[in-house]
């Protein structure tokens, strides 16, 4: 079956702009989580969604937001971009319910954002 | 939530066994530990998971001691293609908040 799909794969923005990234999970997966990856900070958890509800979030400013649609697809938005937002943004999907949360996540290839 | 740390880097030679440790202080008895492998410009890929003692699959073993303050990923007989960054992840039960370790860059030498 198809894996996790993230779009766009690459994008360049300038400071002050906003960006929206999209994630389509594996069919049947209802949980989507988002991560920011930078050389200095590693993989940092942004937020997790299940059935259109945010169940948890990491320590990021309010400029970072997300949502999930009824078909489990998810988007994240970053407003008022800063240079430090340049990173690889990864999303991951999992079943999300009905079994222990083992942390077995299926990742997409990521969206590489460059802020100039 | 506990801070999760790993050695920054490790070198090994082909055919050797590699052990990578993740320190996560105290975690609850039903919190899972999961390990991932990541190659450049790719998303992390699942390797193994467990929550107690020892788990083994076709590519790795995971050891979790009784005090659960650490866990160790063991890769038997590594090859050049195992050169990658390895991350541990603590899945804190019921929180749906996934905290990754700092990552270990493994370099396998011929």
mmCIF file with all atom_site columns, N, CA, C and O in Angstrom, chain A residues 9 31 33 35 37 42-43 45 48 55-59 88 90 94 96 100-105 107-109 112, chain B residues 30-34 36 38 41-46 49 87 89 91-102:
data_model
loop_
_atom_site.group_PDB
_atom_site.id
_atom_site.type_symbol
_atom_site.label_atom_id
_atom_site.label_alt_id
_atom_site.label_comp_id
_atom_site.label_asym_id
_atom_site.label_entity_id
_atom_site.label_seq_id
_atom_site.pdbx_PDB_ins_code
_atom_site.Cartn_x
_atom_site.Cartn_y
_atom_site.Cartn_z
_atom_site.occupancy
_atom_site.B_iso_or_equiv
_atom_site.pdbx_formal_charge
_atom_site.auth_seq_id
_atom_site.auth_comp_id
_atom_site.auth_asym_id
_atom_site.auth_atom_id
_atom_site.pdbx_PDB_model_num
ATOM 1   N N  . UNK A 1 9   ? 7.797  18.819 -1.679 1.00 0.00 ? 9   UNK A N  1
ATOM 2   C CA . UNK A 1 9   ? 9.043  18.261 -1.168 1.00 0.00 ? 9   UNK A CA 1
ATOM 3   C C  . UNK A 1 9   ? 10.051 19.353 -0.849 1.00 0.00 ? 9   UNK A C  1
ATOM 4   O O  . UNK A 1 9   ? 10.820 19.229 0.098  1.00 0.00 ? 9   UNK A O  1
ATOM 5   N N  . UNK A 1 31  ? -3.902 8.586  12.868 1.00 0.00 ? 31  UNK A N  1
ATOM 6   C CA . UNK A 1 31  ? -3.062 9.522  13.621 1.00 0.00 ? 31  UNK A CA 1
ATOM 7   C C  . UNK A 1 31  ? -1.995 10.099 12.705 1.00 0.00 ? 31  UNK A C  1
ATOM 8   O O  . UNK A 1 31  ? -1.339 9.366  11.953 1.00 0.00 ? 31  UNK A O  1
ATOM 9   N N  . UNK A 1 33  ? 1.309  12.831 13.038 1.00 0.00 ? 33  UNK A N  1
ATOM 10  C CA . UNK A 1 33  ? 2.136  13.685 13.886 1.00 0.00 ? 33  UNK A CA 1
ATOM 11  C C  . UNK A 1 33  ? 3.159  14.400 12.999 1.00 0.00 ? 33  UNK A C  1
ATOM 12  O O  . UNK A 1 33  ? 3.537  13.896 11.938 1.00 0.00 ? 33  UNK A O  1
ATOM 13  N N  . UNK A 1 35  ? 6.904  16.782 12.805 1.00 0.00 ? 35  UNK A N  1
ATOM 14  C CA . UNK A 1 35  ? 8.204  16.986 13.424 1.00 0.00 ? 35  UNK A CA 1
ATOM 15  C C  . UNK A 1 35  ? 8.999  18.011 12.630 1.00 0.00 ? 35  UNK A C  1
ATOM 16  O O  . UNK A 1 35  ? 8.885  18.086 11.404 1.00 0.00 ? 35  UNK A O  1
ATOM 17  N N  . UNK A 1 37  ? 12.936 18.969 11.870 1.00 0.00 ? 37  UNK A N  1
ATOM 18  C CA . UNK A 1 37  ? 14.281 18.434 11.994 1.00 0.00 ? 37  UNK A CA 1
ATOM 19  C C  . UNK A 1 37  ? 15.292 19.458 11.494 1.00 0.00 ? 37  UNK A C  1
ATOM 20  O O  . UNK A 1 37  ? 15.248 19.890 10.345 1.00 0.00 ? 37  UNK A O  1
ATOM 21  N N  . UNK A 1 42  ? 17.904 18.468 16.111 1.00 0.00 ? 42  UNK A N  1
ATOM 22  C CA . UNK A 1 42  ? 17.435 17.104 15.909 1.00 0.00 ? 42  UNK A CA 1
ATOM 23  C C  . UNK A 1 42  ? 15.969 17.054 15.532 1.00 0.00 ? 42  UNK A C  1
ATOM 24  O O  . UNK A 1 42  ? 15.424 17.978 14.936 1.00 0.00 ? 42  UNK A O  1
ATOM 25  N N  . UNK A 1 43  ? 15.321 15.950 15.914 1.00 0.00 ? 43  UNK A N  1
ATOM 26  C CA . UNK A 1 43  ? 13.909 15.729 15.600 1.00 0.00 ? 43  UNK A CA 1
ATOM 27  C C  . UNK A 1 43  ? 13.053 16.228 16.751 1.00 0.00 ? 43  UNK A C  1
ATOM 28  O O  . UNK A 1 43  ? 13.098 15.672 17.840 1.00 0.00 ? 43  UNK A O  1
ATOM 29  N N  . UNK A 1 45  ? 9.209  17.183 18.174 1.00 0.00 ? 45  UNK A N  1
ATOM 30  C CA . UNK A 1 45  ? 7.776  16.932 18.027 1.00 0.00 ? 45  UNK A CA 1
ATOM 31  C C  . UNK A 1 45  ? 7.016  18.254 17.981 1.00 0.00 ? 45  UNK A C  1
ATOM 32  O O  . UNK A 1 45  ? 7.196  19.127 18.845 1.00 0.00 ? 45  UNK A O  1
ATOM 33  N N  . UNK A 1 48  ? 0.347  16.263 17.339 1.00 0.00 ? 48  UNK A N  1
ATOM 34  C CA . UNK A 1 48  ? -0.249 15.009 16.895 1.00 0.00 ? 48  UNK A CA 1
ATOM 35  C C  . UNK A 1 48  ? -1.754 15.175 16.790 1.00 0.00 ? 48  UNK A C  1
ATOM 36  O O  . UNK A 1 48  ? -2.372 15.802 17.660 1.00 0.00 ? 48  UNK A O  1
ATOM 37  N N  . UNK A 1 55  ? -4.219 15.980 19.940 1.00 0.00 ? 55  UNK A N  1
ATOM 38  C CA . UNK A 1 55  ? -4.129 15.304 21.234 1.00 0.00 ? 55  UNK A CA 1
ATOM 39  C C  . UNK A 1 55  ? -2.926 15.769 22.052 1.00 0.00 ? 55  UNK A C  1
ATOM 40  O O  . UNK A 1 55  ? -2.938 15.646 23.271 1.00 0.00 ? 55  UNK A O  1
ATOM 41  N N  . UNK A 1 56  ? -1.911 16.288 21.384 1.00 0.00 ? 56  UNK A N  1
ATOM 42  C CA . UNK A 1 56  ? -0.763 16.789 22.121 1.00 0.00 ? 56  UNK A CA 1
ATOM 43  C C  . UNK A 1 56  ? 0.066  17.688 21.210 1.00 0.00 ? 56  UNK A C  1
ATOM 44  O O  . UNK A 1 56  ? -0.081 17.642 19.976 1.00 0.00 ? 56  UNK A O  1
ATOM 45  N N  . UNK A 1 57  ? 0.892  18.496 21.807 1.00 0.00 ? 57  UNK A N  1
ATOM 46  C CA . UNK A 1 57  ? 1.744  19.372 21.021 1.00 0.00 ? 57  UNK A CA 1
ATOM 47  C C  . UNK A 1 57  ? 3.062  19.574 21.741 1.00 0.00 ? 57  UNK A C  1
ATOM 48  O O  . UNK A 1 57  ? 3.168  19.388 22.958 1.00 0.00 ? 57  UNK A O  1
ATOM 49  N N  . UNK A 1 58  ? 4.053  19.956 20.973 1.00 0.00 ? 58  UNK A N  1
ATOM 50  C CA . UNK A 1 58  ? 5.363  20.223 21.518 1.00 0.00 ? 58  UNK A CA 1
ATOM 51  C C  . UNK A 1 58  ? 5.520  21.685 21.891 1.00 0.00 ? 58  UNK A C  1
ATOM 52  O O  . UNK A 1 58  ? 4.570  22.451 21.905 1.00 0.00 ? 58  UNK A O  1
ATOM 53  N N  . UNK A 1 59  ? 6.763  22.060 22.203 1.00 0.00 ? 59  UNK A N  1
ATOM 54  C CA . UNK A 1 59  ? 7.050  23.412 22.670 1.00 0.00 ? 59  UNK A CA 1
ATOM 55  C C  . UNK A 1 59  ? 7.440  24.326 21.516 1.00 0.00 ? 59  UNK A C  1
ATOM 56  O O  . UNK A 1 59  ? 8.604  24.680 21.354 1.00 0.00 ? 59  UNK A O  1
ATOM 57  N N  . UNK A 1 88  ? 13.761 20.590 7.814  1.00 0.00 ? 88  UNK A N  1
ATOM 58  C CA . UNK A 1 88  ? 13.019 19.502 7.167  1.00 0.00 ? 88  UNK A CA 1
ATOM 59  C C  . UNK A 1 88  ? 11.814 19.218 8.057  1.00 0.00 ? 88  UNK A C  1
ATOM 60  O O  . UNK A 1 88  ? 11.967 18.946 9.248  1.00 0.00 ? 88  UNK A O  1
ATOM 61  N N  . UNK A 1 90  ? 8.796  16.823 8.838  1.00 0.00 ? 90  UNK A N  1
ATOM 62  C CA . UNK A 1 90  ? 8.406  15.437 8.620  1.00 0.00 ? 90  UNK A CA 1
ATOM 63  C C  . UNK A 1 90  ? 7.036  15.174 9.219  1.00 0.00 ? 90  UNK A C  1
ATOM 64  O O  . UNK A 1 90  ? 6.715  15.688 10.290 1.00 0.00 ? 90  UNK A O  1
ATOM 65  N N  . UNK A 1 94  ? 0.187  6.715  11.999 1.00 0.00 ? 94  UNK A N  1
ATOM 66  C CA . UNK A 1 94  ? 0.062  5.452  12.726 1.00 0.00 ? 94  UNK A CA 1
ATOM 67  C C  . UNK A 1 94  ? -1.431 5.172  12.915 1.00 0.00 ? 94  UNK A C  1
ATOM 68  O O  . UNK A 1 94  ? -2.269 6.013  12.597 1.00 0.00 ? 94  UNK A O  1
ATOM 69  N N  . UNK A 1 96  ? -3.128 4.880  15.720 1.00 0.00 ? 96  UNK A N  1
ATOM 70  C CA . UNK A 1 96  ? -3.619 5.904  16.632 1.00 0.00 ? 96  UNK A CA 1
ATOM 71  C C  . UNK A 1 96  ? -4.580 5.444  17.700 1.00 0.00 ? 96  UNK A C  1
ATOM 72  O O  . UNK A 1 96  ? -4.833 6.162  18.656 1.00 0.00 ? 96  UNK A O  1
ATOM 73  N N  . UNK A 1 100 ? -1.904 -0.706 22.019 1.00 0.00 ? 100 UNK A N  1
ATOM 74  C CA . UNK A 1 100 ? -0.961 0.134  22.767 1.00 0.00 ? 100 UNK A CA 1
ATOM 75  C C  . UNK A 1 100 ? -0.229 1.100  21.843 1.00 0.00 ? 100 UNK A C  1
ATOM 76  O O  . UNK A 1 100 ? 0.079  0.772  20.690 1.00 0.00 ? 100 UNK A O  1
ATOM 77  N N  . UNK A 1 101 ? 0.047  2.274  22.341 1.00 0.00 ? 101 UNK A N  1
ATOM 78  C CA . UNK A 1 101 ? 0.806  3.248  21.572 1.00 0.00 ? 101 UNK A CA 1
ATOM 79  C C  . UNK A 1 101 ? 2.271  2.873  21.664 1.00 0.00 ? 101 UNK A C  1
ATOM 80  O O  . UNK A 1 101 ? 2.942  3.190  22.637 1.00 0.00 ? 101 UNK A O  1
ATOM 81  N N  . UNK A 1 102 ? 2.766  2.179  20.658 1.00 0.00 ? 102 UNK A N  1
ATOM 82  C CA . UNK A 1 102 ? 4.143  1.677  20.705 1.00 0.00 ? 102 UNK A CA 1
ATOM 83  C C  . UNK A 1 102 ? 5.138  2.642  20.116 1.00 0.00 ? 102 UNK A C  1
ATOM 84  O O  . UNK A 1 102 ? 6.327  2.387  20.147 1.00 0.00 ? 102 UNK A O  1
ATOM 85  N N  . UNK A 1 103 ? 4.646  3.739  19.539 1.00 0.00 ? 103 UNK A N  1
ATOM 86  C CA . UNK A 1 103 ? 5.570  4.662  18.903 1.00 0.00 ? 103 UNK A CA 1
ATOM 87  C C  . UNK A 1 103 ? 6.039  4.175  17.547 1.00 0.00 ? 103 UNK A C  1
ATOM 88  O O  . UNK A 1 103 ? 7.034  4.664  17.028 1.00 0.00 ? 103 UNK A O  1
ATOM 89  N N  . UNK A 1 104 ? 5.334  3.198  16.967 1.00 0.00 ? 104 UNK A N  1
ATOM 90  C CA . UNK A 1 104 ? 5.698  2.747  15.624 1.00 0.00 ? 104 UNK A CA 1
ATOM 91  C C  . UNK A 1 104 ? 5.061  3.708  14.633 1.00 0.00 ? 104 UNK A C  1
ATOM 92  O O  . UNK A 1 104 ? 3.846  3.679  14.410 1.00 0.00 ? 104 UNK A O  1
ATOM 93  N N  . UNK A 1 105 ? 5.880  4.540  14.089 1.00 0.00 ? 105 UNK A N  1
ATOM 94  C CA . UNK A 1 105 ? 5.436  5.598  13.194 1.00 0.00 ? 105 UNK A CA 1
ATOM 95  C C  . UNK A 1 105 ? 5.961  5.344  11.794 1.00 0.00 ? 105 UNK A C  1
ATOM 96  O O  . UNK A 1 105 ? 7.072  4.851  11.617 1.00 0.00 ? 105 UNK A O  1
ATOM 97  N N  . UNK A 1 107 ? 6.956  7.317  8.474  1.00 0.00 ? 107 UNK A N  1
ATOM 98  C CA . UNK A 1 107 ? 7.302  8.673  8.091  1.00 0.00 ? 107 UNK A CA 1
ATOM 99  C C  . UNK A 1 107 ? 7.237  8.886  6.585  1.00 0.00 ? 107 UNK A C  1
ATOM 100 O O  . UNK A 1 107 ? 7.509  7.973  5.791  1.00 0.00 ? 107 UNK A O  1
ATOM 101 N N  . UNK A 1 108 ? 6.909  10.121 6.216  1.00 0.00 ? 108 UNK A N  1
ATOM 102 C CA . UNK A 1 108 ? 7.063  10.550 4.842  1.00 0.00 ? 108 UNK A CA 1
ATOM 103 C C  . UNK A 1 108 ? 8.493  10.984 4.588  1.00 0.00 ? 108 UNK A C  1
ATOM 104 O O  . UNK A 1 108 ? 9.358  10.903 5.467  1.00 0.00 ? 108 UNK A O  1
ATOM 105 N N  . UNK A 1 109 ? 8.762  11.453 3.382  1.00 0.00 ? 109 UNK A N  1
ATOM 106 C CA . UNK A 1 109 ? 10.105 11.870 3.003  1.00 0.00 ? 109 UNK A CA 1
ATOM 107 C C  . UNK A 1 109 ? 10.418 13.290 3.461  1.00 0.00 ? 109 UNK A C  1
ATOM 108 O O  . UNK A 1 109 ? 11.567 13.717 3.428  1.00 0.00 ? 109 UNK A O  1
ATOM 109 N N  . UNK A 1 112 ? 11.238 20.062 2.683  1.00 0.00 ? 112 UNK A N  1
ATOM 110 C CA . UNK A 1 112 ? 12.384 20.882 3.076  1.00 0.00 ? 112 UNK A CA 1
ATOM 111 C C  . UNK A 1 112 ? 12.072 22.339 2.807  1.00 0.00 ? 112 UNK A C  1
ATOM 112 O O  . UNK A 1 112 ? 11.912 22.749 1.665  1.00 0.00 ? 112 UNK A O  1
ATOM 113 N N  . UNK B 2 30  ? 4.720  0.723  31.037 1.00 0.00 ? 30  UNK B N  1
ATOM 114 C CA . UNK B 2 30  ? 4.052  0.484  29.769 1.00 0.00 ? 30  UNK B CA 1
ATOM 115 C C  . UNK B 2 30  ? 4.421  1.510  28.705 1.00 0.00 ? 30  UNK B C  1
ATOM 116 O O  . UNK B 2 30  ? 3.723  1.659  27.701 1.00 0.00 ? 30  UNK B O  1
ATOM 117 N N  . UNK B 2 31  ? 5.514  2.226  28.919 1.00 0.00 ? 31  UNK B N  1
ATOM 118 C CA . UNK B 2 31  ? 6.039  3.134  27.899 1.00 0.00 ? 31  UNK B CA 1
ATOM 119 C C  . UNK B 2 31  ? 6.934  2.334  26.947 1.00 0.00 ? 31  UNK B C  1
ATOM 120 O O  . UNK B 2 31  ? 7.824  1.619  27.396 1.00 0.00 ? 31  UNK B O  1
ATOM 121 N N  . UNK B 2 32  ? 6.702  2.468  25.668 1.00 0.00 ? 32  UNK B N  1
ATOM 122 C CA . UNK B 2 32  ? 7.472  1.733  24.689 1.00 0.00 ? 32  UNK B CA 1
ATOM 123 C C  . UNK B 2 32  ? 8.721  2.502  24.264 1.00 0.00 ? 32  UNK B C  1
ATOM 124 O O  . UNK B 2 32  ? 8.727  3.742  24.232 1.00 0.00 ? 32  UNK B O  1
ATOM 125 N N  . UNK B 2 33  ? 9.751  1.747  23.912 1.00 0.00 ? 33  UNK B N  1
ATOM 126 C CA . UNK B 2 33  ? 10.966 2.291  23.303 1.00 0.00 ? 33  UNK B CA 1
ATOM 127 C C  . UNK B 2 33  ? 10.996 1.803  21.859 1.00 0.00 ? 33  UNK B C  1
ATOM 128 O O  . UNK B 2 33  ? 10.841 0.610  21.597 1.00 0.00 ? 33  UNK B O  1
ATOM 129 N N  . UNK B 2 34  ? 11.191 2.720  20.956 1.00 0.00 ? 34  UNK B N  1
ATOM 130 C CA . UNK B 2 34  ? 11.243 2.377  19.543 1.00 0.00 ? 34  UNK B CA 1
ATOM 131 C C  . UNK B 2 34  ? 12.507 2.985  18.937 1.00 0.00 ? 34  UNK B C  1
ATOM 132 O O  . UNK B 2 34  ? 12.907 4.075  19.314 1.00 0.00 ? 34  UNK B O  1
ATOM 133 N N  . UNK B 2 36  ? 14.710 3.993  15.347 1.00 0.00 ? 36  UNK B N  1
ATOM 134 C CA . UNK B 2 36  ? 14.571 4.330  13.945 1.00 0.00 ? 36  UNK B CA 1
ATOM 135 C C  . UNK B 2 36  ? 15.945 4.528  13.307 1.00 0.00 ? 36  UNK B C  1
ATOM 136 O O  . UNK B 2 36  ? 16.912 4.909  13.975 1.00 0.00 ? 36  UNK B O  1
ATOM 137 N N  . UNK B 2 38  ? 17.750 6.564  9.999  1.00 0.00 ? 38  UNK B N  1
ATOM 138 C CA . UNK B 2 38  ? 17.496 7.624  9.027  1.00 0.00 ? 38  UNK B CA 1
ATOM 139 C C  . UNK B 2 38  ? 18.700 7.835  8.127  1.00 0.00 ? 38  UNK B C  1
ATOM 140 O O  . UNK B 2 38  ? 19.813 8.055  8.610  1.00 0.00 ? 38  UNK B O  1
ATOM 141 N N  . UNK B 2 41  ? 18.257 12.923 3.732  1.00 0.00 ? 41  UNK B N  1
ATOM 142 C CA . UNK B 2 41  ? 17.124 13.344 2.895  1.00 0.00 ? 41  UNK B CA 1
ATOM 143 C C  . UNK B 2 41  ? 15.995 12.320 2.849  1.00 0.00 ? 41  UNK B C  1
ATOM 144 O O  . UNK B 2 41  ? 15.221 12.297 1.890  1.00 0.00 ? 41  UNK B O  1
ATOM 145 N N  . UNK B 2 42  ? 15.903 11.490 3.860  1.00 0.00 ? 42  UNK B N  1
ATOM 146 C CA . UNK B 2 42  ? 14.792 10.545 3.950  1.00 0.00 ? 42  UNK B CA 1
ATOM 147 C C  . UNK B 2 42  ? 14.155 10.636 5.329  1.00 0.00 ? 42  UNK B C  1
ATOM 148 O O  . UNK B 2 42  ? 14.784 11.101 6.280  1.00 0.00 ? 42  UNK B O  1
ATOM 149 N N  . UNK B 2 43  ? 12.915 10.169 5.444  1.00 0.00 ? 43  UNK B N  1
ATOM 150 C CA . UNK B 2 43  ? 12.296 10.098 6.749  1.00 0.00 ? 43  UNK B CA 1
ATOM 151 C C  . UNK B 2 43  ? 12.841 8.915  7.537  1.00 0.00 ? 43  UNK B C  1
ATOM 152 O O  . UNK B 2 43  ? 13.340 7.946  6.960  1.00 0.00 ? 43  UNK B O  1
ATOM 153 N N  . UNK B 2 44  ? 12.755 8.979  8.855  1.00 0.00 ? 44  UNK B N  1
ATOM 154 C CA . UNK B 2 44  ? 13.197 7.842  9.679  1.00 0.00 ? 44  UNK B CA 1
ATOM 155 C C  . UNK B 2 44  ? 12.409 6.584  9.345  1.00 0.00 ? 44  UNK B C  1
ATOM 156 O O  . UNK B 2 44  ? 11.233 6.637  8.989  1.00 0.00 ? 44  UNK B O  1
ATOM 157 N N  . UNK B 2 45  ? 13.085 5.433  9.511  1.00 0.00 ? 45  UNK B N  1
ATOM 158 C CA . UNK B 2 45  ? 12.460 4.151  9.222  1.00 0.00 ? 45  UNK B CA 1
ATOM 159 C C  . UNK B 2 45  ? 12.516 3.283  10.461 1.00 0.00 ? 45  UNK B C  1
ATOM 160 O O  . UNK B 2 45  ? 13.568 3.163  11.097 1.00 0.00 ? 45  UNK B O  1
ATOM 161 N N  . UNK B 2 46  ? 11.410 2.665  10.802 1.00 0.00 ? 46  UNK B N  1
ATOM 162 C CA . UNK B 2 46  ? 11.284 1.820  11.985 1.00 0.00 ? 46  UNK B CA 1
ATOM 163 C C  . UNK B 2 46  ? 12.257 0.647  11.941 1.00 0.00 ? 46  UNK B C  1
ATOM 164 O O  . UNK B 2 46  ? 12.426 -0.004 10.906 1.00 0.00 ? 46  UNK B O  1
ATOM 165 N N  . UNK B 2 49  ? 10.950 -2.290 18.301 1.00 0.00 ? 49  UNK B N  1
ATOM 166 C CA . UNK B 2 49  ? 10.281 -1.671 19.451 1.00 0.00 ? 49  UNK B CA 1
ATOM 167 C C  . UNK B 2 49  ? 10.151 -2.696 20.566 1.00 0.00 ? 49  UNK B C  1
ATOM 168 O O  . UNK B 2 49  ? 10.175 -3.899 20.331 1.00 0.00 ? 49  UNK B O  1
ATOM 169 N N  . UNK B 2 87  ? 17.952 6.850  15.885 1.00 0.00 ? 87  UNK B N  1
ATOM 170 C CA . UNK B 2 87  ? 17.211 7.573  16.914 1.00 0.00 ? 87  UNK B CA 1
ATOM 171 C C  . UNK B 2 87  ? 16.411 6.608  17.775 1.00 0.00 ? 87  UNK B C  1
ATOM 172 O O  . UNK B 2 87  ? 15.782 5.674  17.265 1.00 0.00 ? 87  UNK B O  1
ATOM 173 N N  . UNK B 2 89  ? 13.167 6.487  20.457 1.00 0.00 ? 89  UNK B N  1
ATOM 174 C CA . UNK B 2 89  ? 11.940 7.235  20.694 1.00 0.00 ? 89  UNK B CA 1
ATOM 175 C C  . UNK B 2 89  ? 11.250 6.637  21.909 1.00 0.00 ? 89  UNK B C  1
ATOM 176 O O  . UNK B 2 89  ? 11.105 5.413  22.000 1.00 0.00 ? 89  UNK B O  1
ATOM 177 N N  . UNK B 2 91  ? 7.728  6.437  23.636 1.00 0.00 ? 91  UNK B N  1
ATOM 178 C CA . UNK B 2 91  ? 6.296  6.681  23.462 1.00 0.00 ? 91  UNK B CA 1
ATOM 179 C C  . UNK B 2 91  ? 5.661  6.650  24.848 1.00 0.00 ? 91  UNK B C  1
ATOM 180 O O  . UNK B 2 91  ? 5.425  5.584  25.418 1.00 0.00 ? 91  UNK B O  1
ATOM 181 N N  . UNK B 2 92  ? 5.416  7.816  25.386 1.00 0.00 ? 92  UNK B N  1
ATOM 182 C CA . UNK B 2 92  ? 4.844  7.899  26.726 1.00 0.00 ? 92  UNK B CA 1
ATOM 183 C C  . UNK B 2 92  ? 3.361  7.534  26.646 1.00 0.00 ? 92  UNK B C  1
ATOM 184 O O  . UNK B 2 92  ? 2.563  8.263  26.066 1.00 0.00 ? 92  UNK B O  1
ATOM 185 N N  . UNK B 2 93  ? 3.042  6.426  27.262 1.00 0.00 ? 93  UNK B N  1
ATOM 186 C CA . UNK B 2 93  ? 1.729  5.821  27.121 1.00 0.00 ? 93  UNK B CA 1
ATOM 187 C C  . UNK B 2 93  ? 0.598  6.787  27.410 1.00 0.00 ? 93  UNK B C  1
ATOM 188 O O  . UNK B 2 93  ? 0.586  7.463  28.442 1.00 0.00 ? 93  UNK B O  1
ATOM 189 N N  . UNK B 2 94  ? -0.311 6.857  26.474 1.00 0.00 ? 94  UNK B N  1
ATOM 190 C CA . UNK B 2 94  ? -1.500 7.678  26.669 1.00 0.00 ? 94  UNK B CA 1
ATOM 191 C C  . UNK B 2 94  ? -1.324 9.148  26.372 1.00 0.00 ? 94  UNK B C  1
ATOM 192 O O  . UNK B 2 94  ? -2.294 9.900  26.408 1.00 0.00 ? 94  UNK B O  1
ATOM 193 N N  . UNK B 2 95  ? -0.095 9.579  26.066 1.00 0.00 ? 95  UNK B N  1
ATOM 194 C CA . UNK B 2 95  ? 0.125  11.015 25.849 1.00 0.00 ? 95  UNK B CA 1
ATOM 195 C C  . UNK B 2 95  ? 0.114  11.383 24.366 1.00 0.00 ? 95  UNK B C  1
ATOM 196 O O  . UNK B 2 95  ? -0.181 12.520 24.023 1.00 0.00 ? 95  UNK B O  1
ATOM 197 N N  . UNK B 2 96  ? 0.468  10.420 23.502 1.00 0.00 ? 96  UNK B N  1
ATOM 198 C CA . UNK B 2 96  ? 0.614  10.699 22.061 1.00 0.00 ? 96  UNK B CA 1
ATOM 199 C C  . UNK B 2 96  ? 1.573  11.862 21.846 1.00 0.00 ? 96  UNK B C  1
ATOM 200 O O  . UNK B 2 96  ? 1.363  12.702 20.970 1.00 0.00 ? 96  UNK B O  1
ATOM 201 N N  . UNK B 2 97  ? 2.608  11.883 22.650 1.00 0.00 ? 97  UNK B N  1
ATOM 202 C CA . UNK B 2 97  ? 3.677  12.874 22.499 1.00 0.00 ? 97  UNK B CA 1
ATOM 203 C C  . UNK B 2 97  ? 4.962  12.091 22.318 1.00 0.00 ? 97  UNK B C  1
ATOM 204 O O  . UNK B 2 97  ? 5.336  11.297 23.184 1.00 0.00 ? 97  UNK B O  1
ATOM 205 N N  . UNK B 2 98  ? 5.602  12.264 21.163 1.00 0.00 ? 98  UNK B N  1
ATOM 206 C CA . UNK B 2 98  ? 6.717  11.413 20.789 1.00 0.00 ? 98  UNK B CA 1
ATOM 207 C C  . UNK B 2 98  ? 8.027  12.172 20.882 1.00 0.00 ? 98  UNK B C  1
ATOM 208 O O  . UNK B 2 98  ? 8.299  13.061 20.080 1.00 0.00 ? 98  UNK B O  1
ATOM 209 N N  . UNK B 2 99  ? 8.839  11.792 21.868 1.00 0.00 ? 99  UNK B N  1
ATOM 210 C CA . UNK B 2 99  ? 10.095 12.482 22.128 1.00 0.00 ? 99  UNK B CA 1
ATOM 211 C C  . UNK B 2 99  ? 11.253 11.632 21.624 1.00 0.00 ? 99  UNK B C  1
ATOM 212 O O  . UNK B 2 99  ? 11.502 10.531 22.132 1.00 0.00 ? 99  UNK B O  1
ATOM 213 N N  . UNK B 2 100 ? 11.937 12.155 20.633 1.00 0.00 ? 100 UNK B N  1
ATOM 214 C CA . UNK B 2 100 ? 13.068 11.451 20.069 1.00 0.00 ? 100 UNK B CA 1
ATOM 215 C C  . UNK B 2 100 ? 14.341 11.751 20.840 1.00 0.00 ? 100 UNK B C  1
ATOM 216 O O  . UNK B 2 100 ? 14.497 12.828 21.432 1.00 0.00 ? 100 UNK B O  1
ATOM 217 N N  . UNK B 2 101 ? 15.237 10.781 20.830 1.00 0.00 ? 101 UNK B N  1
ATOM 218 C CA . UNK B 2 101 ? 16.564 11.004 21.369 1.00 0.00 ? 101 UNK B CA 1
ATOM 219 C C  . UNK B 2 101 ? 17.350 11.936 20.473 1.00 0.00 ? 101 UNK B C  1
ATOM 220 O O  . UNK B 2 101 ? 16.894 12.338 19.398 1.00 0.00 ? 101 UNK B O  1
ATOM 221 N N  . UNK B 2 102 ? 18.547 12.248 20.917 1.00 0.00 ? 102 UNK B N  1
ATOM 222 C CA . UNK B 2 102 ? 19.389 13.216 20.219 1.00 0.00 ? 102 UNK B CA 1
ATOM 223 C C  . UNK B 2 102 ? 20.015 12.669 18.945 1.00 0.00 ? 102 UNK B C  1
ATOM 224 O O  . UNK B 2 102 ? 20.547 13.418 18.154 1.00 0.00 ? 102 UNK B O  1
#
